[in-house]
Amino acid sequence: MNYNWDWNVFFKSTGIGNEIYLDWFVSGLGWTIAVALAGWIIALALGSLLGVMRTLPNKTASAIATGYVELFRNVPLLVQLFIWYFLVPDLLPEKAQIWFKQDLSPATSAYLSVVVCLGLFTAARVCEQVRTGIQALPKGQNYAAMAMGFQQAQVYRYVLLPQAFRVIIPPLTSEFLNIFKNSSVASLIGLMELLAQTKQTAEFSANLFEAFTLATVLYFVLNMSLMKLMGWVETRLRVPGMMGGAK
Amino acid sequence: MIRFMNVHKWFKDLHVLNDVSLTVAAGEVVVVCGPSGSGKSTLIRTVNQLESINSGEIWVDGKNVADPKTDLNALRAKVGFVFQHFNLYPHLSVLDNITLSPLMVKKMERAAADKLALQLLERVGLAHKKDAFPAQLSGGQQQRVAIARGLAMQPQVMLFDEPTSALDPEMIGEVLHVMKDLAESGMTMMVVTHEMGFAREVADRVVFVDHGQIIEEAQPEEFFMNPQHDRAKQFLRQLLTPMQ
Ligand SMILES: Nc1ncnc2c1ncn2[C@@H]1O[C@H](COP(=O)(O)OP(=O)(O)OP(=O)(O)O)[C@@H](O)[C@H]1O
Ligand SMILES: [Mg+2]
């Protein structure tokens, strides 16, 4: 193979304004993080709520949560993204449609779609982790809290959830990393996140290998830092005298 | 204080409580014993409705607990419960285990709740462990904390479900000692236990349960020296000489 490696490419002008290729990567990384973090907030909040619902004695509540999980887990992520981006806006009331399609910049509307899509998709997976975490707790915890006169919401808030979350930090960490990786689907609806910028750099500069090498390194470093962060969180929350999580 | 009137409960086909009637007066200590699976835990759990009943009535402090209109959370706040396996909250310190319900249910001020918790820890001899976590305590210490936690709601009644049967023998004494003090302070207590020494010394009455029925109810001395029913005799024999 005859390929001219040129690592200086990232400092060369893109030919658009004063930008160098590295600027594209920085901006792409920024979008990737912005998509993943916003999606994660939705996923964690909604997923926790659904996870709790699945463990409630109330049949309706748990059926709703189960239906949600089945639906969002069994439709491919890309299909969901296209639905959120291409179909759902057409179902909105007219004013909202105009706002979404005309008032917002294309980047913002793509961003909103992908955040909602990843948030709701990941919520189904978080839900299952939270449910497993709660169900793994000894039944006596629930009894003890009820015996003290707690309302059901207090039982969850003060007794069950703090323990369940400690137990599920490792699987939640991998969902957290997944949402960063999955955020690359945004490139398919034109959001210039890390993968899209990489492809664009490869096309503009013809330095395909350098571009994808840098992208790989960036994704890798990002994931490693997130893993370190979650490891730190886990240590911070560890209960003295106990290994791992609840007994 | 507690009054069971013709209480029945089924788990599917299993008749766990069969026409139970029993009264525990204020200040009284009643020990419940009986073979494994006879329904003792179920019986004591119906008092604060951790288990519901199918028919009959249970009156606690003037309220019928089986009545759907009864505020169960308010009732439970007045009834302390101590479990066989302690069930302390493992993620909270000893002090926080005790203050959680006064803070959240009674809406007590933090300072007052801490003070109360320290007094109770003093009473069970564990004030020096206030900052420890449950997993750092021995079984006996955990159970004493659990008793302090139950007392923190200043209950009218304390229920104990085999409080010493998960403990190593050398720790049983310290827990029974705390319970005896509590009984002497005038607390109304219903205690599921096979600790004969405790029953003899502390109980006002012993109730023997078999197959969901109360088949004997007597003063401790009378029950131990002169049991009436064959099944009670057999039970006591097994308790004294388990290997035979
Ligand atoms: N939630 C439940 N569902 C179905 N059956 C149950 C349930 N809880 C208890 N049982 C059954 O009811 C019977 C009485 O149980 P219970 O726990 O009250 O007995 P116990 O006298 O406390 O026994 P032990 O001395 O072993 O604690 C047992 O046969 C038990 O298997
Ligand atoms: Mg039992």
Short mmCIF file of C-alpha atoms and ligand atoms in Angstrom, two decimals:
data_model
loop_
_atom_site.label_atom_id
_atom_site.label_comp_id
_atom_site.label_asym_id
_atom_site.label_seq_id
_atom_site.Cartn_x
_atom_site.Cartn_y
_atom_site.Cartn_z
CA MET A 1 0.00 0.00 0.00
CA ASN A 2 1.26 3.38 -0.89
CA TYR A 3 -0.03 5.82 1.68
CA ASN A 4 1.58 9.04 2.77
CA TRP A 5 1.09 9.37 6.51
CA ASP A 6 0.90 12.99 7.52
CA TRP A 7 0.11 13.71 11.14
CA ASN A 8 0.40 17.43 10.52
CA VAL A 9 -2.89 17.30 8.68
CA PHE A 10 -4.80 18.25 11.85
CA PHE A 11 -3.05 21.61 11.91
CA LYS A 12 -3.69 22.39 8.28
CA SER A 13 -6.35 24.77 7.12
CA THR A 14 -9.63 23.22 6.10
CA GLY A 15 -10.08 25.91 3.53
CA ILE A 16 -13.16 27.16 5.35
CA GLY A 17 -12.49 30.38 7.22
CA ASN A 18 -9.55 30.15 9.59
CA GLU A 19 -10.42 26.66 10.71
CA ILE A 20 -7.90 23.88 10.95
CA TYR A 21 -8.99 20.25 10.95
CA LEU A 22 -8.34 19.96 14.67
CA ASP A 23 -11.07 22.53 15.28
CA TRP A 24 -13.52 20.17 13.61
CA PHE A 25 -12.56 17.38 15.95
CA VAL A 26 -12.87 19.63 19.00
CA SER A 27 -16.30 20.76 17.90
CA GLY A 28 -17.34 17.17 17.07
CA LEU A 29 -16.20 15.96 20.47
CA GLY A 30 -18.17 18.79 22.05
CA TRP A 31 -21.38 17.70 20.28
CA THR A 32 -20.78 14.07 21.18
CA ILE A 33 -20.46 14.97 24.85
CA ALA A 34 -23.45 17.31 24.71
CA VAL A 35 -25.65 14.64 23.13
CA ALA A 36 -24.57 11.89 25.49
CA LEU A 37 -24.85 13.90 28.70
CA ALA A 38 -28.28 15.31 27.92
CA GLY A 39 -29.49 11.88 26.80
CA TRP A 40 -28.07 10.35 29.97
CA ILE A 41 -29.95 12.75 32.22
CA ILE A 42 -33.22 11.74 30.54
CA ALA A 43 -32.27 8.06 30.63
CA LEU A 44 -31.35 8.10 34.30
CA ALA A 45 -34.41 10.04 35.45
CA LEU A 46 -36.94 8.19 33.33
CA GLY A 47 -35.21 4.82 33.69
CA SER A 48 -35.22 5.10 37.48
CA LEU A 49 -38.89 6.00 37.50
CA LEU A 50 -39.74 3.07 35.21
CA GLY A 51 -37.53 0.72 37.21
CA VAL A 52 -39.38 1.66 40.38
CA MET A 53 -42.72 1.23 38.61
CA ARG A 54 -41.78 -2.30 37.59
CA THR A 55 -41.32 -3.24 41.25
CA LEU A 56 -44.54 -1.67 42.55
CA PRO A 57 -47.39 -3.91 43.68
CA ASN A 58 -49.67 -1.80 41.47
CA LYS A 59 -50.30 -3.92 38.36
CA THR A 60 -51.10 -1.02 36.03
CA ALA A 61 -47.90 0.83 36.88
CA SER A 62 -45.73 -2.20 36.35
CA ALA A 63 -47.53 -3.14 33.11
CA ILE A 64 -46.93 0.34 31.69
CA ALA A 65 -43.24 0.14 32.52
CA THR A 66 -42.94 -3.37 31.11
CA GLY A 67 -44.63 -2.30 27.87
CA TYR A 68 -42.25 0.63 27.60
CA VAL A 69 -39.21 -1.57 28.01
CA GLU A 70 -40.40 -4.11 25.46
CA LEU A 71 -41.16 -1.41 22.92
CA PHE A 72 -37.93 0.53 23.22
CA ARG A 73 -35.68 -2.48 23.50
CA ASN A 74 -37.07 -4.29 20.51
CA VAL A 75 -37.01 -1.54 17.91
CA PRO A 76 -33.54 -0.89 16.44
CA LEU A 77 -31.95 2.34 17.58
CA LEU A 78 -31.62 3.70 14.05
CA VAL A 79 -35.28 3.13 13.32
CA GLN A 80 -36.12 4.99 16.51
CA LEU A 81 -33.88 7.86 15.51
CA PHE A 82 -35.49 8.19 12.09
CA ILE A 83 -38.93 8.12 13.70
CA TRP A 84 -37.97 10.91 16.11
CA TYR A 85 -36.32 12.99 13.42
CA PHE A 86 -38.49 12.45 10.36
CA LEU A 87 -41.93 11.36 11.59
CA VAL A 88 -42.60 12.75 15.04
CA PRO A 89 -42.15 16.42 14.04
CA ASP A 90 -44.95 15.99 11.47
CA LEU A 91 -47.27 14.84 14.23
CA LEU A 92 -46.71 17.96 16.31
CA PRO A 93 -49.24 20.81 16.39
CA GLU A 94 -48.65 23.28 13.59
CA LYS A 95 -46.94 25.93 15.69
CA ALA A 96 -44.50 23.45 17.10
CA GLN A 97 -43.83 22.11 13.62
CA ILE A 98 -42.89 25.55 12.32
CA TRP A 99 -40.71 26.11 15.33
CA PHE A 100 -38.94 22.77 14.94
CA LYS A 101 -38.49 22.90 11.18
CA GLN A 102 -37.94 26.60 10.53
CA ASP A 103 -37.04 28.54 13.66
CA LEU A 104 -34.47 26.08 14.94
CA SER A 105 -31.16 25.69 13.19
CA PRO A 106 -30.75 22.30 11.50
CA ALA A 107 -28.10 21.42 14.07
CA THR A 108 -30.41 22.20 16.98
CA SER A 109 -33.34 20.22 15.63
CA ALA A 110 -31.08 17.25 14.92
CA TYR A 111 -29.63 17.63 18.41
CA LEU A 112 -33.04 17.61 20.06
CA SER A 113 -34.14 14.54 18.11
CA VAL A 114 -31.07 12.54 18.94
CA VAL A 115 -31.11 13.50 22.62
CA VAL A 116 -34.74 12.44 22.99
CA CYS A 117 -34.08 9.27 21.00
CA LEU A 118 -31.02 8.18 23.00
CA GLY A 119 -32.56 9.26 26.30
CA LEU A 120 -35.72 7.20 25.80
CA PHE A 121 -33.86 4.23 24.31
CA THR A 122 -31.34 4.12 27.16
CA ALA A 123 -34.09 4.67 29.74
CA ALA A 124 -35.45 1.22 28.90
CA ARG A 125 -32.06 -0.30 29.65
CA VAL A 126 -31.56 1.74 32.84
CA CYS A 127 -35.04 0.65 33.92
CA GLU A 128 -34.02 -2.99 33.79
CA GLN A 129 -30.88 -2.33 35.83
CA VAL A 130 -32.79 -0.39 38.47
CA ARG A 131 -35.45 -3.08 38.68
CA THR A 132 -32.83 -5.80 39.09
CA GLY A 133 -31.05 -3.74 41.73
CA ILE A 134 -34.22 -3.25 43.75
CA GLN A 135 -35.29 -6.87 43.45
CA ALA A 136 -31.88 -8.07 44.57
CA LEU A 137 -32.31 -6.38 47.95
CA PRO A 138 -33.41 -8.56 50.86
CA LYS A 139 -37.17 -8.40 51.38
CA GLY A 140 -36.51 -7.51 54.99
CA GLN A 141 -35.42 -4.01 53.94
CA ASN A 142 -38.85 -3.28 52.57
CA TYR A 143 -40.51 -4.78 55.65
CA ALA A 144 -38.29 -2.83 58.03
CA ALA A 145 -39.06 0.44 56.32
CA MET A 146 -42.79 -0.26 56.14
CA ALA A 147 -42.81 -1.26 59.80
CA MET A 148 -41.49 2.21 60.69
CA GLY A 149 -44.49 3.87 59.13
CA PHE A 150 -42.88 5.07 55.91
CA GLN A 151 -45.02 5.91 52.92
CA GLN A 152 -44.16 3.85 49.87
CA ALA A 153 -42.33 6.77 48.26
CA GLN A 154 -40.19 7.17 51.40
CA VAL A 155 -39.38 3.46 51.41
CA TYR A 156 -37.94 3.84 47.93
CA ARG A 157 -36.29 7.19 48.48
CA TYR A 158 -34.50 6.47 51.73
CA VAL A 159 -34.11 2.71 51.90
CA LEU A 160 -34.38 0.85 48.60
CA LEU A 161 -32.97 3.19 45.97
CA PRO A 162 -29.80 4.24 47.81
CA GLN A 163 -28.91 0.57 48.16
CA ALA A 164 -30.03 -0.47 44.69
CA PHE A 165 -28.00 2.27 42.99
CA ARG A 166 -24.86 1.24 44.83
CA VAL A 167 -25.29 -2.30 43.60
CA ILE A 168 -25.89 -1.34 39.97
CA ILE A 169 -23.11 1.19 39.49
CA PRO A 170 -21.08 -1.23 37.31
CA PRO A 171 -23.89 -2.04 34.83
CA LEU A 172 -24.99 1.61 34.87
CA THR A 173 -21.43 2.57 33.99
CA SER A 174 -21.58 0.44 30.89
CA GLU A 175 -24.92 2.00 29.89
CA PHE A 176 -23.31 5.40 30.43
CA LEU A 177 -20.45 4.42 28.10
CA ASN A 178 -22.93 2.98 25.60
CA ILE A 179 -24.76 6.25 25.27
CA PHE A 180 -21.49 7.93 24.28
CA LYS A 181 -20.85 5.26 21.67
CA ASN A 182 -24.44 5.27 20.45
CA SER A 183 -24.34 9.05 20.08
CA SER A 184 -22.53 8.45 16.77
CA VAL A 185 -25.91 7.67 15.17
CA ALA A 186 -26.42 11.44 15.20
CA SER A 187 -24.11 11.66 12.19
CA LEU A 188 -26.85 10.00 10.13
CA ILE A 189 -29.21 12.92 10.58
CA GLY A 190 -26.55 15.49 9.89
CA LEU A 191 -25.42 16.46 13.36
CA MET A 192 -21.69 17.18 13.17
CA GLU A 193 -20.59 15.16 16.16
CA LEU A 194 -17.27 13.34 16.38
CA LEU A 195 -17.94 10.64 13.79
CA ALA A 196 -19.40 13.08 11.26
CA GLN A 197 -16.43 15.41 11.64
CA THR A 198 -14.07 12.50 11.20
CA LYS A 199 -15.73 11.46 7.97
CA GLN A 200 -15.70 15.02 6.75
CA THR A 201 -12.02 15.41 7.56
CA ALA A 202 -11.26 12.18 5.77
CA GLU A 203 -13.07 13.37 2.66
CA PHE A 204 -11.71 16.90 2.62
CA SER A 205 -8.10 16.11 3.40
CA ALA A 206 -7.85 12.62 1.94
CA ASN A 207 -5.96 11.71 5.13
CA LEU A 208 -8.39 8.97 5.94
CA PHE A 209 -6.16 6.93 8.25
CA GLU A 210 -5.04 9.85 10.38
CA ALA A 211 -8.62 11.06 10.78
CA PHE A 212 -9.96 7.71 11.92
CA THR A 213 -6.95 7.07 14.12
CA LEU A 214 -7.55 10.33 15.94
CA ALA A 215 -11.26 9.57 16.28
CA THR A 216 -10.47 6.13 17.70
CA VAL A 217 -8.05 7.63 20.20
CA LEU A 218 -10.56 10.28 21.23
CA TYR A 219 -13.40 7.77 21.78
CA PHE A 220 -11.01 5.54 23.69
CA VAL A 221 -9.68 8.30 25.95
CA LEU A 222 -13.21 9.54 26.55
CA ASN A 223 -14.43 6.11 27.59
CA MET A 224 -11.44 5.47 29.79
CA SER A 225 -11.95 8.79 31.58
CA LEU A 226 -15.63 8.03 32.10
CA MET A 227 -14.77 4.64 33.52
CA LYS A 228 -12.29 6.23 35.91
CA LEU A 229 -14.92 8.77 36.91
CA MET A 230 -17.50 6.09 37.65
CA GLY A 231 -14.93 4.04 39.53
CA TRP A 232 -14.29 7.07 41.69
CA VAL A 233 -18.02 7.56 42.26
CA GLU A 234 -18.33 3.91 43.26
CA THR A 235 -15.50 4.19 45.78
CA ARG A 236 -16.95 7.38 47.19
CA LEU A 237 -20.30 5.70 47.78
CA ARG A 238 -18.92 2.48 49.18
CA VAL A 239 -20.36 1.66 52.57
CA PRO A 240 -17.75 1.04 55.28
CA GLY A 241 -17.50 -2.60 56.31
CA MET A 242 -19.14 -3.87 53.14
CA MET A 243 -17.56 -5.19 49.99
CA GLY A 244 -19.32 -4.34 46.76
CA GLY A 245 -22.91 -3.55 47.58
CA ALA A 246 -25.78 -4.57 49.80
CA LYS A 247 -25.94 -8.00 51.34
CA MET B 1 -53.57 -2.82 73.81
CA ILE B 2 -53.67 -5.62 71.21
CA ARG B 3 -56.71 -7.75 70.68
CA PHE B 4 -57.09 -10.51 68.06
CA MET B 5 -60.69 -11.55 67.47
CA ASN B 6 -61.33 -14.73 65.46
CA VAL B 7 -58.56 -13.97 63.00
CA HIS B 8 -58.19 -16.15 59.92
CA LYS B 9 -55.57 -15.96 57.23
CA TRP B 10 -54.85 -18.12 54.22
CA PHE B 11 -51.84 -18.28 51.90
CA LYS B 12 -53.67 -19.83 48.95
CA ASP B 13 -54.79 -23.20 50.37
CA LEU B 14 -52.71 -22.95 53.51
CA HIS B 15 -54.71 -21.93 56.56
CA VAL B 16 -51.87 -20.11 58.40
CA LEU B 17 -53.99 -18.45 61.06
CA ASN B 18 -57.00 -20.40 62.20
CA ASP B 19 -59.45 -18.57 64.42
CA VAL B 20 -56.88 -16.79 66.55
CA SER B 21 -58.15 -14.82 69.52
CA LEU B 22 -55.71 -13.27 71.95
CA THR B 23 -55.45 -10.20 74.12
CA VAL B 24 -52.28 -8.42 75.17
CA ALA B 25 -52.95 -5.83 77.84
CA ALA B 26 -50.94 -2.62 78.20
CA GLY B 27 -47.68 -3.31 79.97
CA GLU B 28 -47.93 -7.03 79.43
CA VAL B 29 -45.24 -9.24 77.94
CA VAL B 30 -46.56 -12.18 75.93
CA VAL B 31 -44.24 -14.82 74.54
CA VAL B 32 -45.36 -16.75 71.46
CA CYS B 33 -43.77 -20.11 70.74
CA GLY B 34 -44.48 -23.10 68.56
CA PRO B 35 -42.92 -25.35 65.94
CA SER B 36 -41.36 -24.01 62.74
CA GLY B 37 -43.98 -23.12 60.16
CA SER B 38 -46.77 -22.93 62.71
CA GLY B 39 -47.54 -19.30 61.80
CA LYS B 40 -45.79 -17.32 64.54
CA SER B 41 -44.17 -14.81 62.20
CA THR B 42 -47.38 -14.41 60.27
CA LEU B 43 -49.28 -13.85 63.51
CA ILE B 44 -46.98 -11.13 64.79
CA ARG B 45 -46.82 -9.45 61.40
CA THR B 46 -50.56 -9.05 61.22
CA VAL B 47 -50.40 -6.73 64.22
CA ASN B 48 -48.87 -3.94 62.15
CA GLN B 49 -50.30 -5.32 58.92
CA LEU B 50 -47.07 -6.36 57.29
CA GLU B 51 -49.40 -9.27 56.57
CA SER B 52 -53.08 -8.69 55.90
CA ILE B 53 -55.80 -10.94 57.26
CA ASN B 54 -58.76 -12.58 55.54
CA SER B 55 -61.31 -12.35 58.34
CA GLY B 56 -61.64 -11.36 61.95
CA GLU B 57 -60.49 -8.19 63.67
CA ILE B 58 -57.26 -6.99 65.22
CA TRP B 59 -57.48 -3.98 67.48
CA VAL B 60 -54.31 -2.09 68.31
CA ASP B 61 -54.50 0.88 70.62
CA GLY B 62 -58.21 1.33 69.91
CA LYS B 63 -57.98 0.98 66.11
CA ASN B 64 -59.08 -1.95 63.98
CA VAL B 65 -56.05 -2.55 61.78
CA ALA B 66 -57.99 -4.60 59.24
CA ASP B 67 -60.31 -1.68 58.58
CA PRO B 68 -59.33 -0.11 55.24
CA LYS B 69 -59.99 3.31 56.73
CA THR B 70 -57.27 2.89 59.35
CA ASP B 71 -54.15 4.91 58.58
CA LEU B 72 -51.59 2.11 58.51
CA ASN B 73 -48.57 4.37 58.43
CA ALA B 74 -49.72 6.17 61.56
CA LEU B 75 -50.41 2.82 63.22
CA ARG B 76 -47.04 1.36 62.25
CA ALA B 77 -45.29 4.40 63.64
CA LYS B 78 -46.71 3.48 67.05
CA VAL B 79 -45.65 -0.16 66.87
CA GLY B 80 -41.96 -1.07 67.00
CA PHE B 81 -40.89 -4.21 65.17
CA VAL B 82 -37.65 -6.15 65.65
CA PHE B 83 -36.78 -8.76 63.04
CA GLN B 84 -34.93 -12.03 63.24
CA HIS B 85 -32.33 -10.80 60.76
CA PHE B 86 -32.14 -7.26 62.21
CA ASN B 87 -32.81 -5.63 58.81
CA LEU B 88 -30.77 -2.56 59.63
CA TYR B 89 -30.26 -0.22 56.69
CA PRO B 90 -26.74 -1.21 55.60
CA HIS B 91 -26.03 2.08 53.80
CA LEU B 92 -26.68 4.22 56.86
CA SER B 93 -24.62 4.71 60.00
CA VAL B 94 -25.96 3.44 63.31
CA LEU B 95 -27.10 6.92 64.24
CA ASP B 96 -28.83 7.48 60.90
CA ASN B 97 -30.54 4.11 61.14
CA ILE B 98 -32.14 5.26 64.35
CA THR B 99 -32.95 8.83 63.38
CA LEU B 100 -34.38 8.10 59.92
CA SER B 101 -37.96 7.49 60.95
CA PRO B 102 -38.15 10.19 63.63
CA LEU B 103 -36.89 12.62 60.98
CA MET B 104 -39.00 11.42 58.08
CA VAL B 105 -42.18 10.16 59.71
CA LYS B 106 -42.40 12.31 62.82
CA LYS B 107 -40.71 15.30 61.18
CA MET B 108 -38.58 15.74 64.29
CA GLU B 109 -35.79 18.32 64.28
CA ARG B 110 -32.35 16.88 63.50
CA ALA B 111 -30.89 17.95 66.85
CA ALA B 112 -33.74 16.42 68.82
CA ALA B 113 -33.59 13.21 66.79
CA ASP B 114 -29.85 12.90 67.34
CA LYS B 115 -30.27 13.46 71.05
CA LEU B 116 -32.99 10.84 71.26
CA ALA B 117 -30.91 8.37 69.26
CA LEU B 118 -27.93 8.87 71.54
CA GLN B 119 -30.08 8.29 74.61
CA LEU B 120 -31.39 5.08 73.10
CA LEU B 121 -27.91 3.92 72.11
CA GLU B 122 -26.83 4.60 75.67
CA ARG B 123 -29.69 2.45 76.85
CA VAL B 124 -28.64 -0.50 74.67
CA GLY B 125 -24.98 0.07 75.55
CA LEU B 126 -23.79 1.14 72.11
CA ALA B 127 -23.31 4.89 72.28
CA HIS B 128 -19.68 4.43 71.24
CA LYS B 129 -20.81 2.81 67.96
CA LYS B 130 -22.98 5.66 66.74
CA ASP B 131 -20.82 6.34 63.69
CA ALA B 132 -20.24 2.72 62.74
CA PHE B 133 -22.07 1.03 59.89
CA PRO B 134 -24.15 -2.12 60.41
CA ALA B 135 -21.66 -4.35 58.59
CA GLN B 136 -19.02 -3.32 61.12
CA LEU B 137 -21.04 -4.62 64.08
CA SER B 138 -21.52 -8.09 65.52
CA GLY B 139 -24.93 -9.71 65.25
CA GLY B 140 -25.74 -8.96 68.86
CA GLN B 141 -24.77 -5.33 68.43
CA GLN B 142 -26.84 -5.06 65.25
CA GLN B 143 -29.87 -6.43 67.02
CA ARG B 144 -29.44 -3.98 69.88
CA VAL B 145 -29.27 -1.14 67.36
CA ALA B 146 -32.42 -2.53 65.74
CA ILE B 147 -34.16 -2.40 69.12
CA ALA B 148 -33.03 1.20 69.59
CA ARG B 149 -34.32 1.97 66.11
CA GLY B 150 -37.71 0.49 67.01
CA LEU B 151 -37.81 2.51 70.22
CA ALA B 152 -36.95 5.75 68.43
CA MET B 153 -40.55 6.15 67.32
CA GLN B 154 -41.55 6.01 71.00
CA PRO B 155 -43.93 3.16 70.30
CA GLN B 156 -46.77 1.95 72.47
CA VAL B 157 -45.99 -1.67 71.65
CA MET B 158 -42.86 -3.56 70.67
CA LEU B 159 -43.06 -6.71 68.56
CA PHE B 160 -40.14 -9.14 68.35
CA ASP B 161 -39.93 -11.95 65.81
CA GLU B 162 -37.29 -14.42 67.00
CA PRO B 163 -34.85 -11.63 67.88
CA THR B 164 -32.08 -13.96 69.03
CA SER B 165 -32.37 -16.97 66.76
CA ALA B 166 -29.95 -15.63 64.15
CA LEU B 167 -27.33 -14.90 66.80
CA ASP B 168 -24.28 -16.80 67.94
CA PRO B 169 -24.96 -18.21 71.43
CA GLU B 170 -22.56 -15.85 73.18
CA MET B 171 -24.49 -12.83 71.88
CA ILE B 172 -27.96 -13.92 72.87
CA GLY B 173 -27.55 -12.75 76.44
CA GLU B 174 -26.83 -9.12 75.61
CA VAL B 175 -29.96 -8.85 73.48
CA LEU B 176 -32.21 -10.59 76.01
CA HIS B 177 -30.80 -8.31 78.68
CA VAL B 178 -31.90 -5.23 76.71
CA MET B 179 -35.33 -6.78 76.18
CA LYS B 180 -35.67 -7.55 79.85
CA ASP B 181 -34.87 -3.96 80.77
CA LEU B 182 -37.47 -2.84 78.29
CA ALA B 183 -40.09 -5.13 79.79
CA GLU B 184 -39.26 -3.86 83.26
CA SER B 185 -39.75 -0.29 82.07
CA GLY B 186 -43.39 -1.21 81.41
CA MET B 187 -43.32 -1.65 77.62
CA THR B 188 -46.08 -3.76 76.10
CA MET B 189 -44.33 -6.57 74.26
CA MET B 190 -45.23 -9.49 72.05
CA VAL B 191 -42.23 -11.73 71.57
CA VAL B 192 -41.85 -14.76 69.33
CA THR B 193 -38.99 -16.67 70.90
CA HIS B 194 -37.85 -20.07 72.01
CA GLU B 195 -35.71 -18.64 74.80
CA MET B 196 -37.26 -20.41 77.74
CA GLY B 197 -35.19 -18.54 80.30
CA PHE B 198 -36.50 -15.23 78.98
CA ALA B 199 -40.08 -16.49 78.92
CA ARG B 200 -39.85 -17.72 82.49
CA GLU B 201 -38.26 -14.62 83.85
CA VAL B 202 -39.99 -11.90 81.89
CA ALA B 203 -43.21 -13.09 80.29
CA ASP B 204 -46.62 -12.64 81.86
CA ARG B 205 -48.06 -15.30 79.59
CA VAL B 206 -46.87 -17.87 77.09
CA VAL B 207 -48.91 -18.66 74.01
CA PHE B 208 -48.31 -21.91 72.14
CA VAL B 209 -49.17 -21.92 68.44
CA ASP B 210 -49.46 -25.00 66.25
CA HIS B 211 -50.81 -25.20 62.70
CA GLY B 212 -52.05 -21.63 62.92
CA GLN B 213 -54.05 -22.21 66.08
CA ILE B 214 -53.43 -21.06 69.63
CA ILE B 215 -53.71 -24.33 71.45
CA GLU B 216 -52.35 -23.31 74.79
CA GLU B 217 -52.16 -20.06 76.72
CA ALA B 218 -50.79 -20.07 80.25
CA GLN B 219 -48.51 -18.49 82.86
CA PRO B 220 -44.89 -19.37 82.08
CA GLU B 221 -44.39 -21.62 85.11
CA GLU B 222 -47.56 -23.49 84.37
CA PHE B 223 -46.77 -23.86 80.69
CA PHE B 224 -43.27 -25.19 81.26
CA MET B 225 -43.99 -27.42 84.26
CA ASN B 226 -47.35 -28.70 83.26
CA PRO B 227 -48.22 -28.33 79.56
CA GLN B 228 -51.71 -29.55 78.76
CA HIS B 229 -51.53 -30.61 75.14
CA ASP B 230 -49.48 -33.41 73.69
CA ARG B 231 -48.10 -31.22 70.98
CA ALA B 232 -46.93 -28.66 73.52
CA LYS B 233 -45.30 -31.42 75.58
CA GLN B 234 -43.57 -32.78 72.52
CA PHE B 235 -42.44 -29.28 71.51
CA LEU B 236 -40.94 -28.61 74.94
CA ARG B 237 -39.21 -31.97 74.98
CA GLN B 238 -37.60 -31.24 71.63
CA LEU B 239 -36.54 -27.81 72.80
CA LEU B 240 -34.76 -29.25 75.82
CA THR B 241 -33.18 -32.23 74.08
CA PRO B 242 -33.03 -31.39 70.39
CA MET B 243 -31.04 -34.48 69.42
CA GLN B 244 -33.65 -37.03 70.39
N1 LIG C 1 -45.70 -15.10 51.76
C1 LIG C 1 -46.06 -16.40 51.92
N2 LIG C 1 -46.68 -17.07 50.93
C2 LIG C 1 -47.06 -18.36 51.10
N3 LIG C 1 -46.83 -19.07 52.20
C3 LIG C 1 -46.21 -18.48 53.23
C4 LIG C 1 -45.78 -17.10 53.14
N4 LIG C 1 -45.18 -16.78 54.31
C5 LIG C 1 -45.24 -17.88 55.08
N5 LIG C 1 -45.85 -18.89 54.45
C6 LIG C 1 -46.12 -20.23 55.00
O1 LIG C 1 -46.96 -20.05 56.11
C7 LIG C 1 -46.61 -20.93 57.16
C8 LIG C 1 -46.34 -20.16 58.42
O2 LIG C 1 -45.18 -19.37 58.22
P1 LIG C 1 -44.54 -18.50 59.38
O3 LIG C 1 -43.34 -17.85 58.82
O4 LIG C 1 -45.57 -17.64 59.97
O5 LIG C 1 -44.12 -19.62 60.42
P2 LIG C 1 -43.23 -19.50 61.72
O6 LIG C 1 -44.01 -20.13 62.81
O7 LIG C 1 -42.79 -18.11 61.92
O8 LIG C 1 -42.00 -20.43 61.38
P3 LIG C 1 -40.45 -20.27 61.80
O9 LIG C 1 -40.32 -20.77 63.19
O10 LIG C 1 -39.75 -21.16 60.84
O11 LIG C 1 -40.09 -18.84 61.64
C9 LIG C 1 -45.42 -21.72 56.65
O12 LIG C 1 -45.89 -22.97 56.19
C10 LIG C 1 -44.89 -20.91 55.53
O13 LIG C 1 -44.29 -21.72 54.55
MG MG C 2 -40.92 -17.13 61.87
#
